[in-house]
Coordinates of C-alpha atoms in Angstrom, one line a residue:
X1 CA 11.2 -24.7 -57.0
X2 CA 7.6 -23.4 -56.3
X3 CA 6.9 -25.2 -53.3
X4 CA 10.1 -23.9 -51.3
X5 CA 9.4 -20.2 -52.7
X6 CA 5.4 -20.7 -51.4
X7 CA 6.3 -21.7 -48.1
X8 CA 8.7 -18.4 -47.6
X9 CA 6.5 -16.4 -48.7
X10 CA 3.7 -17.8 -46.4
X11 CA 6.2 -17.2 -43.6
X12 CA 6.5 -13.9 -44.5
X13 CA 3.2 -13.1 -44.4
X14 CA 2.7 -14.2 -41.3
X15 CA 5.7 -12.3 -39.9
X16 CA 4.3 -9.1 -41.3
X17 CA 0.8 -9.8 -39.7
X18 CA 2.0 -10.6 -36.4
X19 CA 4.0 -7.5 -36.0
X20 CA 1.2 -5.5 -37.2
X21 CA -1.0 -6.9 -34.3
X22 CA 2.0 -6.2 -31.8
X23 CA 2.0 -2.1 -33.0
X24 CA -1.6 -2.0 -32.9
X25 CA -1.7 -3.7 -29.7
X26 CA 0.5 -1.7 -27.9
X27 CA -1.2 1.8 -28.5
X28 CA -4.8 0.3 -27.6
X29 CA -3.5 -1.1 -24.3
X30 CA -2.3 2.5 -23.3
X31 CA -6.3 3.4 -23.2
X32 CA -7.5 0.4 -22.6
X33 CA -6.3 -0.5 -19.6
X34 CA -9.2 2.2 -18.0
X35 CA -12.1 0.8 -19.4
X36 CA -11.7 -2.7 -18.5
X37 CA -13.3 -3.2 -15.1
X38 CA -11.3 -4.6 -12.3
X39 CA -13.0 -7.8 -12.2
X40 CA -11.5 -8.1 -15.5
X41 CA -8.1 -7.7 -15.0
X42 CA -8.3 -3.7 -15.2
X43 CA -7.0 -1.2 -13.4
X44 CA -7.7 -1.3 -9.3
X45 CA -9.8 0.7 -7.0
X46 CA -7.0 2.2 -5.5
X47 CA -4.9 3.0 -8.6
X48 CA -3.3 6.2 -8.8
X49 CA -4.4 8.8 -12.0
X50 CA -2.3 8.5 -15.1
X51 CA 0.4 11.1 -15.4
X52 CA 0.1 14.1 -17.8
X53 CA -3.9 14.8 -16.1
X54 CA -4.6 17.4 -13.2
X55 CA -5.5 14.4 -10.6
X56 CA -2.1 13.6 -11.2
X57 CA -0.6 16.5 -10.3
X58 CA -2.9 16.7 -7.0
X59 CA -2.0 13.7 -6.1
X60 CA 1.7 13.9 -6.2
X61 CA 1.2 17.3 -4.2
X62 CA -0.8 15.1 -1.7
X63 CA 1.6 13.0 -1.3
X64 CA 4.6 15.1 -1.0
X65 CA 2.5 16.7 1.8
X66 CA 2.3 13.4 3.7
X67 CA 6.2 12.5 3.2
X68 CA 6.9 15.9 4.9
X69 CA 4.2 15.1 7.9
X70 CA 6.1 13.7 11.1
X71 CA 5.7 9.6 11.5
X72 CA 3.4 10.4 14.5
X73 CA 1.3 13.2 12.4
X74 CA 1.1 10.9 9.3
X75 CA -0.3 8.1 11.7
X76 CA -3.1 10.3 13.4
X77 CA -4.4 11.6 10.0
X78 CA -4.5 7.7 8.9
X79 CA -6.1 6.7 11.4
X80 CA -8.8 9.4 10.8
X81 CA -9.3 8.6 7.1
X82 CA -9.8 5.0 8.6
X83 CA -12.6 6.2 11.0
X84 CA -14.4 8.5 8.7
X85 CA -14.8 5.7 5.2
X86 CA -15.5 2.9 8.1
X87 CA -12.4 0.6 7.4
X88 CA -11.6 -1.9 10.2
X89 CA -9.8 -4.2 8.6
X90 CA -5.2 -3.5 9.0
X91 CA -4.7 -4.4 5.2
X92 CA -6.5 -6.3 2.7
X93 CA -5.8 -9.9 2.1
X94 CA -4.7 -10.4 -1.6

């Protein structure tokens, strides 16, 4: 009779662990995700900022800009941005 009670008891135990780790896991992994470099799996280069922060906000109002810009607009400021940071390269192979 002590043997079946043990081995519930382990499981349990191990039941309650595991969803600890899950909890804890899941609000480290909200902040996390910025301090591990991209080589790493982090964020990328080209991410947009998290929202909630003031670079969001820009951003959005950036973009919203851009939407409104004719196709023919949109393309000329592209291909500016292109010229001035020196990209040649259509899109990036991934």
């Amino acid at each position: 009779m002590l043997k079946p009670f043990r081995s519930v008891l382990t499981l349990f135990a191990l039941a309650a662990g595991l969803s600890g780790c899950g909890t804890v896991n899941e609000k480290l992994t909200t902040g996390m995700g910025d301090y591990v470099p991209q080589w790493a799996g982090g964020l990328p280069a080209d991410a947009p900022p998290r929202p909630g922060t003031p670079q969001y906000d820009a951003y959005m109002k950036e973009r919203e800009r851009k939407r409104l810009l004719p196709a023919a607009d949109r393309e000329k400021e592209e291909q500016a941005q292109k010229g001035a940071t020196g990209s040649t390269s259509g899109g990036a192979v991934r």
